[in-house]
Every structure is written in C-alpha cells, then in structure tokens.
Amino acid sequence: MKALTVLLCLAGAVATVNTSSLSSVMASPTESEDPELTEQWSQHKDAIMLRLEENDADLKRQYKEQLEKIESSSGEEKESAQQRADSLQQEILKSELVISRLKNV
C-alpha cells in the first residue's frame, strides 16, 4: 500500500507540472527516434494507468463497504465507519483527479 501511495504521489506531482514542461518530459519519442523506445514508453504509461485505475476501483469498493457498515451500525462503530468513508471519499477524488490529468497528457 505504501508503494501505491508513493506511486499516486509521484503521478500527482507529474500531473501538476507546467503543461509545457510536462509535454517535453512525458511526450512520446518523435518518429526520428528509436521505435523500440516508443514502444517501451507506451508500455510503461499503460502499466501506470492500469495500476492507478485498479487502485481507484479498490477504493470505491472499500467506500461501498463502509457505506453498508454505516447503515448496519450504531454509536461509535457507525461514527468510525462514517469517518473512514469520508476519508475514502477524499482518496477517491484525489485518485480520479490524478487519472484524469494523466489521461490528458
């Protein structure tokens, strides 16, 4: 989970970089460059996006579980589940933002 958090932070940092410098850093190689390099870039980017999307789906699954727990609980357990659900909702928003920004790169 720590590795995933680091990956999300890194992806978020990359996504917030100035658009002009981002395009030079993250742009795929030009046609005059090695086609193998182009393929490696594509595979790397796809793997990162897949991992981010899998994490987003897992966060949404956990969020739904917490909502069910809220409905079936009471007292401190319900309050704890609500806090966890709120936290997960924030993580989902962050995850979706990172994914959206990286898809637009």
Coordinates of N, CA and C in Angstrom, one line a residue:
M1 N 0.8 -1.2 0.0 CA 0.0 0.0 0.0 C 0.9 1.3 0.0
K2 N 2.0 1.2 0.7 CA 2.9 2.3 0.7 C 3.5 2.6 -0.7
A3 N 3.8 1.5 -1.4 CA 4.3 1.7 -2.8 C 3.2 2.4 -3.7
L4 N 2.0 2.0 -3.5 CA 0.9 2.6 -4.2 C 0.7 4.0 -3.9
T5 N 0.8 4.4 -2.6 CA 0.7 5.8 -2.2 C 1.8 6.6 -2.8
V6 N 3.0 6.0 -2.8 CA 4.2 6.7 -3.4 C 3.9 6.9 -4.9
L7 N 3.4 5.9 -5.6 CA 3.0 5.9 -7.0 C 2.0 7.0 -7.3
L8 N 1.0 7.1 -6.4 CA 0.0 8.1 -6.6 C 0.5 9.5 -6.4
C9 N 1.4 9.7 -5.4 CA 2.0 11.0 -5.1 C 2.9 11.4 -6.3
L10 N 3.7 10.4 -6.8 CA 4.5 10.7 -8.0 C 3.7 11.1 -9.2
A11 N 2.6 10.3 -9.4 CA 1.7 10.6 -10.6 C 1.1 12.0 -10.4
G12 N 0.7 12.3 -9.2 CA 0.1 13.6 -8.9 C 1.1 14.7 -9.1
A13 N 2.3 14.5 -8.7 CA 3.3 15.5 -8.9 C 3.6 15.7 -10.4
V14 N 3.6 14.6 -11.2 CA 3.9 14.7 -12.6 C 2.7 15.4 -13.3
A15 N 1.5 15.1 -12.8 CA 0.3 15.7 -13.4 C 0.2 17.2 -13.1
T16 N 0.8 17.7 -12.1 CA 0.6 19.1 -11.7 C 1.8 20.0 -12.3
V17 N 2.7 19.4 -13.0 CA 3.8 20.1 -13.6 C 3.3 21.0 -14.7
N18 N 3.9 22.1 -14.9 CA 3.5 23.0 -16.0 C 3.3 22.3 -17.3
T19 N 2.3 22.6 -18.0 CA 1.9 21.8 -19.2 C 3.0 21.8 -20.3
S20 N 3.7 22.9 -20.5 CA 4.7 23.0 -21.5 C 5.9 22.1 -21.1
S21 N 6.3 22.1 -19.8 CA 7.5 21.3 -19.5 C 7.0 19.8 -19.4
L22 N 5.8 19.6 -19.0 CA 5.2 18.3 -18.9 C 5.3 17.6 -20.3
S23 N 4.9 18.4 -21.3 CA 4.9 17.7 -22.7 C 6.3 17.4 -23.1
S24 N 7.3 18.1 -22.7 CA 8.6 17.8 -23.1 C 9.2 16.6 -22.3
V25 N 8.7 16.5 -21.1 CA 9.2 15.4 -20.2 C 8.4 14.1 -20.5
M26 N 7.1 14.2 -20.7 CA 6.3 13.0 -20.8 C 5.9 12.7 -22.3
A27 N 6.3 13.5 -23.2 CA 5.9 13.3 -24.6 C 6.6 12.0 -25.1
S28 N 5.9 11.3 -26.0 CA 6.4 10.1 -26.6 C 7.5 10.5 -27.5
P29 N 8.5 9.6 -27.7 CA 9.6 9.9 -28.6 C 9.1 10.3 -30.0
T30 N 9.8 11.1 -30.7 CA 9.4 11.5 -32.0 C 9.7 10.4 -33.0
E31 N 9.2 10.5 -34.2 CA 9.3 9.5 -35.2 C 10.8 9.2 -35.6
S32 N 11.6 10.3 -35.4 CA 13.1 10.1 -35.8 C 13.8 9.3 -34.7
E33 N 13.2 9.0 -33.6 CA 13.9 8.3 -32.5 C 13.6 6.8 -32.7
D34 N 14.2 6.0 -31.9 CA 14.1 4.6 -31.9 C 12.7 4.1 -31.7
P35 N 12.1 3.3 -32.6 CA 10.7 2.8 -32.4 C 10.6 1.9 -31.1
E36 N 11.7 1.2 -30.7 CA 11.6 0.4 -29.5 C 11.4 1.3 -28.3
L37 N 12.0 2.5 -28.3 CA 11.8 3.4 -27.2 C 10.4 3.9 -27.1
T38 N 9.8 4.1 -28.3 CA 8.4 4.5 -28.4 C 7.5 3.4 -27.7
E39 N 7.8 2.2 -28.1 CA 7.0 1.0 -27.5 C 7.2 0.9 -26.0
Q40 N 8.4 1.1 -25.5 CA 8.7 1.0 -24.1 C 7.9 2.1 -23.4
W41 N 7.9 3.3 -23.9 CA 7.2 4.4 -23.3 C 5.7 4.0 -23.2
S42 N 5.1 3.5 -24.2 CA 3.7 3.2 -24.3 C 3.4 2.1 -23.2
Q43 N 4.2 1.1 -23.1 CA 4.0 0.0 -22.1 C 4.1 0.6 -20.7
H44 N 5.1 1.4 -20.5 CA 5.3 2.0 -19.1 C 4.1 2.8 -18.7
K45 N 3.6 3.7 -19.6 CA 2.5 4.6 -19.3 C 1.2 3.7 -19.1
D46 N 1.0 2.7 -19.9 CA -0.2 1.9 -19.7 C -0.2 1.1 -18.4
A47 N 1.0 0.7 -18.0 CA 1.1 0.0 -16.7 C 0.8 0.9 -15.5
I48 N 1.3 2.1 -15.6 CA 1.0 3.1 -14.5 C -0.5 3.4 -14.5
M49 N -1.1 3.6 -15.6 CA -2.5 3.9 -15.7 C -3.4 2.7 -15.2
L50 N -3.0 1.5 -15.6 CA -3.7 0.4 -15.1 C -3.7 0.2 -13.6
R51 N -2.5 0.4 -13.0 CA -2.3 0.4 -11.6 C -3.2 1.4 -10.9
L52 N -3.2 2.6 -11.4 CA -4.0 3.7 -10.8 C -5.5 3.4 -10.9
E53 N -5.9 2.9 -12.0 CA -7.3 2.5 -12.2 C -7.7 1.4 -11.3
E54 N -6.8 0.4 -11.1 CA -7.1 -0.7 -10.2 C -7.2 -0.2 -8.7
N55 N -6.3 0.7 -8.4 CA -6.4 1.3 -7.0 C -7.7 2.1 -6.8
D56 N -8.1 2.8 -7.9 CA -9.3 3.6 -7.8 C -10.5 2.7 -7.6
A57 N -10.6 1.6 -8.3 CA -11.6 0.6 -8.2 C -11.7 0.0 -6.8
D58 N -10.5 -0.3 -6.2 CA -10.4 -0.8 -4.9 C -10.9 0.2 -3.8
L59 N -10.5 1.5 -4.0 CA -11.0 2.5 -3.1 C -12.5 2.6 -3.1
K60 N -13.1 2.5 -4.3 CA -14.6 2.6 -4.5 C -15.2 1.4 -3.8
R61 N -14.6 0.2 -4.0 CA -15.2 -1.0 -3.3 C -15.1 -0.8 -1.8
Q62 N -14.0 -0.3 -1.3 CA -13.9 -0.1 0.2 C -14.9 0.9 0.7
Y63 N -15.2 2.0 -0.2 CA -16.1 3.0 0.2 C -17.5 2.4 0.3
K64 N -17.9 1.6 -0.7 CA -19.2 0.9 -0.7 C -19.4 0.1 0.6
E65 N -18.3 -0.7 1.0 CA -18.4 -1.5 2.2 C -18.6 -0.6 3.4
Q66 N -17.9 0.5 3.4 CA -18.1 1.4 4.6 C -19.5 2.0 4.7
L67 N -20.1 2.3 3.5 CA -21.5 2.8 3.5 C -22.4 1.7 4.0
E68 N -22.2 0.5 3.7 CA -23.0 -0.6 4.2 C -22.8 -0.8 5.7
K69 N -21.6 -0.6 6.1 CA -21.3 -0.7 7.6 C -22.0 0.4 8.3
I70 N -22.0 1.6 7.7 CA -22.7 2.8 8.4 C -24.2 2.5 8.6
E71 N -24.8 1.9 7.5 CA -26.2 1.6 7.6 C -26.6 0.5 8.6
S72 N -25.6 -0.4 8.8 CA -25.9 -1.5 9.7 C -25.4 -1.3 11.1
S73 N -24.7 -0.2 11.4 CA -24.1 0.0 12.7 C -24.8 1.1 13.5
S74 N -24.3 1.3 14.7 CA -24.8 2.4 15.5 C -23.7 2.8 16.5
G75 N -23.9 4.0 17.0 CA -23.0 4.5 18.0 C -21.6 4.8 17.5
E76 N -20.6 4.4 18.3 CA -19.2 4.7 18.0 C -18.8 4.0 16.7
E77 N -19.3 2.7 16.5 CA -18.9 2.0 15.3 C -19.4 2.7 14.1
K78 N -20.6 3.3 14.1 CA -21.2 4.0 13.0 C -20.4 5.3 12.7
E79 N -20.0 6.0 13.8 CA -19.2 7.2 13.6 C -17.8 6.9 13.0
S80 N -17.2 5.8 13.5 CA -15.9 5.4 12.9 C -16.0 5.0 11.5
A81 N -17.1 4.3 11.1 CA -17.3 3.9 9.7 C -17.5 5.1 8.9
Q82 N -18.2 6.1 9.4 CA -18.5 7.4 8.7 C -17.2 8.1 8.4
Q83 N -16.3 8.2 9.4 CA -15.0 8.9 9.3 C -14.2 8.2 8.2
R84 N -14.2 6.8 8.2 CA -13.4 6.1 7.2 C -14.0 6.3 5.8
A85 N -15.3 6.3 5.7 CA -16.0 6.6 4.4 C -15.6 8.0 3.9
D86 N -15.6 9.0 4.8 CA -15.2 10.3 4.4 C -13.8 10.3 3.9
S87 N -12.9 9.6 4.6 CA -11.5 9.6 4.2 C -11.4 8.9 2.8
L88 N -12.1 7.8 2.7 CA -12.0 7.1 1.4 C -12.6 7.9 0.2
Q89 N -13.6 8.7 0.5 CA -14.2 9.6 -0.5 C -13.2 10.6 -1.0
Q90 N -12.4 11.1 0.0 CA -11.4 12.1 -0.4 C -10.3 11.4 -1.2
E91 N -9.9 10.2 -0.9 CA -8.9 9.5 -1.6 C -9.4 9.1 -3.0
I92 N -10.7 8.8 -3.2 CA -11.2 8.6 -4.5 C -11.2 9.8 -5.3
L93 N -11.5 11.0 -4.8 CA -11.4 12.2 -5.5 C -10.0 12.5 -6.0
K94 N -9.1 12.3 -5.1 CA -7.6 12.5 -5.5 C -7.2 11.6 -6.6
S95 N -7.6 10.3 -6.4 CA -7.3 9.3 -7.4 C -7.9 9.6 -8.8
E96 N -9.1 10.0 -8.8 CA -9.8 10.4 -10.1 C -9.1 11.6 -10.7
L97 N -8.7 12.5 -9.9 CA -8.0 13.7 -10.4 C -6.7 13.3 -11.1
V98 N -5.9 12.5 -10.4 CA -4.6 12.1 -11.0 C -4.9 11.3 -12.3
I99 N -5.8 10.4 -12.3 CA -6.1 9.6 -13.5 C -6.5 10.6 -14.6
S100 N -7.4 11.5 -14.3 CA -7.9 12.4 -15.3 C -6.7 13.3 -15.9
R101 N -5.9 13.8 -15.0 CA -4.8 14.6 -15.5 C -3.8 13.8 -16.4
L102 N -3.5 12.6 -16.0 CA -2.6 11.8 -16.7 C -3.1 11.3 -18.1
K103 N -4.4 11.2 -18.1 CA -5.1 10.8 -19.4 C -5.0 11.9 -20.4
N104 N -5.0 13.2 -19.9 CA -4.9 14.4 -20.7 C -3.5 14.8 -21.1
V105 N -2.5 14.0 -20.7 CA -1.1 14.3 -21.0 C -0.8 13.8 -22.4

